[in-house]
Amino acid sequence: MAFLSELASDIGLVVPKSRLVELHINGSNQGVYVEVEQLDESYLRNSGRMPVNLYKGEQRMLETRYGVENDLFNNPSLWSKLAVNNHLEEEDNYDLAMALNLLRGAESSERDTKELKRMMPMDAWSRYSAYATISQTFYNSFMNSRLIVDTWSGKVLPILMDPHEEIFSDPEGVILNSATRWQHGVLDVFERHSDFLLLKYAHIYRALEQERLLEKQIQKTRLMEGKLFSAVDRDPNMAQKVLQDWYWNLDYRKRLDHFFTGITNQGKVIVGRLKAFPKGEWASAENRLLLRVEGVSALDEIQLRLATAATMPNAIAWDKNRNGLLDPEDPKLPVVMDGNTITIRAAFMANLVKATDRVNVAPNNEPARFKTTYARSPVATRFALVSDVVLPIESISGRNPLTGERQDLPRGEAAGMIPSRWNNPVFDSPQKPEQVWRGELVFNQDQIIDEPVRILPGATLALGPGVSLIFRRPVTALGTPSKPIRVISAEPQQPWGTFALIGHETAGSRFANLTMRDGSGDRLGLVNFTAMLSIHNSRDLVFDRIHLARNHRVDDMMHIVYGDKILIDSSTFIDARSDALDIDISNVRIVNARIETPGNDAIDFMSSRAMVQGAVLKGAGDKGLSVGERSEVLVVDTLVSKSSIGIEAKDDSTVQVVHSTLRDNRQHIHAYWKNWRYGTGGTVRVDKSMVLGKADKPLAAAKKSLIKINDSTIFPAGKWNKRTQLSADVDTDGITEAKSSHYTPSAARLMAAWKIPPTPQVRGAKQ
């Protein structure tokens, strides 16, 4: 199990960590066990995910619910929760119900299929399916299912549970795609789709042939055989049941060799089938081309060599409705023309049909033991293509996309089945043209925009009550000081919803001189938006001179979750309902921000890495800076004033404060331990800074926490416990000049990492 878990992790699957251990209790050897990471909220946090619903699907043995069907993927009530989304009630499973409803709809609806592939990303699920093929473990629809339903990214991801393998003596028993009655519900839908299979086969080929992951994992395990066998020899529990037989003093060396040999040979069989060049054939007449594909792998990069004097076409399309005409609804295929050669940049795959077989699964030299296999096997399939001109084709060649091998295809009848509903040519769709928004635009219903958008200077976006704008591609909104871009409510006293960027395809978005006010939040589909300005699962974003004010109903004014390389520069946040800036599991740089009178925190960090420079944080109802859940934050040249707590650190988080001023806060610095999962509290290190103004408890560090102050001024002096450490160069009389020309090691390290120029002679912020 540990072997397969590591292999699955190398393939790119979400899988709990596991390892072999020799267990001793009170000095007594209990034998060799597999230690497996527990799936719960701690697992989510440790793997860099938000606390979301983690579902367990088991409909067998003691966990069986009688009187209902066994299919987990038809009934959300069969699932239990191992972790609970902290924004939902424990009994609320709307997210899972929505995902399963979409899964059922995708069996017949192209619209639902498109949304399903967005919600259940094919890259993740194709890796899951690839692992199943490599291990010959085809998960079913009634047991061992675990799902992360992430309402922040809008994704549903599988977790590999209880990995094991099936070893066949007969190579014919090895199958690529399962087709059992109880096949895993998601894979049963996806493995009908040619684009999914193309991804799956690419992951298998990369793992087994290009990166040799199976071979490397075997070598790694071989290196620990000595320790493993010594531990097994000491195991007092040597009676083992393997399949139907009991073994005393089982020969583990022999069994391990059998496993390694078997899984290696099965890998060779799988790679051999993927390497095999698919059979192809073609026929043509006038402007029509028939292309037959038969075999496991696809044919792609189809090259047509035309007669020398041929007229080159303007378009070649897949004749989806098979009427022999080039219709507007026929999908146009991307082509490259070079002289009299046309390359069709699309992949074509054979249909898969269900088939059964009986194969021997017993090890060599043991009595035969047969098992019925259920597989999807390829059959000859014919694609009809059509052009706008006659195609005088002289020859055609195709390529195996996995190996790159190219062969000429014979001319013939090209007979075969028509493509099944979900077996479409696979190609990159052309990028949708950019939308340009100008002037005053009024939106009275939610908009989900899948095209790039450019918002021109001076534009006003007026949103109706509760209306949201959700962008899935890059947005460029560059206003000017004289012509800012405004997002406002279309109806006074009626808050609009959220302005949101979600997904990696929004990377590179840019905003400048943008103002927003009177927004709130929203829940659209699977995703929960808790801010007026919501940034989910994106990177490389710049917000320059944005100005946000008066959000309503939901917690945050601006929320960033799963963000990377995000810059907020010279921006203001006024009168936030709760947190002005909420930053979760992100990498953010905040420069010259001004945040005034938020109802709760000015900036709240969770599991993030950030730098705050040149900021003014004033009048926070709770914390100026709240740093928690294993965050690391550098604070430079920043003023935190008139807040309930100036800076707070908790739960294995570190705040490094340099050249900053804390003034007139009820409590300047607080460090404590809140969540047991992190094992320790917070640390605040202060260097060359000023702590000014009488406070109820100026500096307070609770258990497992630390406040350490170097070369700084604290005025007036106060009382603090032993967990607050002051160096000898700390003053209590208002001195502003630094005594040391050097920073502390932690301050120097972080300033260098964030490329902050040193000015070690000054204490406090410039503000």
PDB file of C-alpha atoms in Angstrom, residues 176-177 197 201 273 278 293-297 349-355 375-381 417 423:
ATOM      1  CA  LEU A 176      -7.087  -0.034 -20.028  1.00  0.00           C
ATOM      2  CA  ASN A 177     -10.651   1.065 -19.297  1.00  0.00           C
ATOM      3  CA  LEU A 197      -8.961   9.386 -22.758  1.00  0.00           C
ATOM      4  CA  TYR A 201      -3.198   7.862 -21.937  1.00  0.00           C
ATOM      5  CA  ARG A 273      -0.706  -1.130 -26.371  1.00  0.00           C
ATOM      6  CA  PRO A 278      -3.420   2.694 -34.627  1.00  0.00           C
ATOM      7  CA  VAL A 293      -9.306   4.900 -36.817  1.00  0.00           C
ATOM      8  CA  GLU A 294      -8.903   1.544 -35.073  1.00  0.00           C
ATOM      9  CA  GLY A 295      -6.742   0.933 -32.013  1.00  0.00           C
ATOM     10  CA  VAL A 296      -6.051   2.209 -28.516  1.00  0.00           C
ATOM     11  CA  SER A 297      -4.127   5.380 -29.248  1.00  0.00           C
ATOM     12  CA  MET A 349      -9.929   8.121 -31.510  1.00  0.00           C
ATOM     13  CA  ALA A 350     -11.805   4.872 -31.979  1.00  0.00           C
ATOM     14  CA  ASN A 351     -15.070   4.261 -30.142  1.00  0.00           C
ATOM     15  CA  LEU A 352     -14.896   2.118 -27.016  1.00  0.00           C
ATOM     16  CA  VAL A 353     -17.459  -0.656 -26.584  1.00  0.00           C
ATOM     17  CA  LYS A 354     -18.037  -2.858 -23.563  1.00  0.00           C
ATOM     18  CA  ALA A 355     -16.565  -6.373 -23.666  1.00  0.00           C
ATOM     19  CA  ALA A 375     -13.484  -3.604 -20.292  1.00  0.00           C
ATOM     20  CA  ARG A 376     -14.115  -0.932 -22.875  1.00  0.00           C
ATOM     21  CA  SER A 377     -12.324  -1.986 -26.049  1.00  0.00           C
ATOM     22  CA  PRO A 378     -11.701   0.053 -29.229  1.00  0.00           C
ATOM     23  CA  VAL A 379     -13.571  -0.678 -32.449  1.00  0.00           C
ATOM     24  CA  ALA A 380     -13.057   0.761 -35.918  1.00  0.00           C
ATOM     25  CA  THR A 381     -14.620   4.222 -36.145  1.00  0.00           C
ATOM     26  CA  MET A 417     -18.875   2.816 -36.801  1.00  0.00           C
ATOM     27  CA  ASN A 423     -16.164  10.709 -29.165  1.00  0.00           C
TER      28      ASN A 423
END
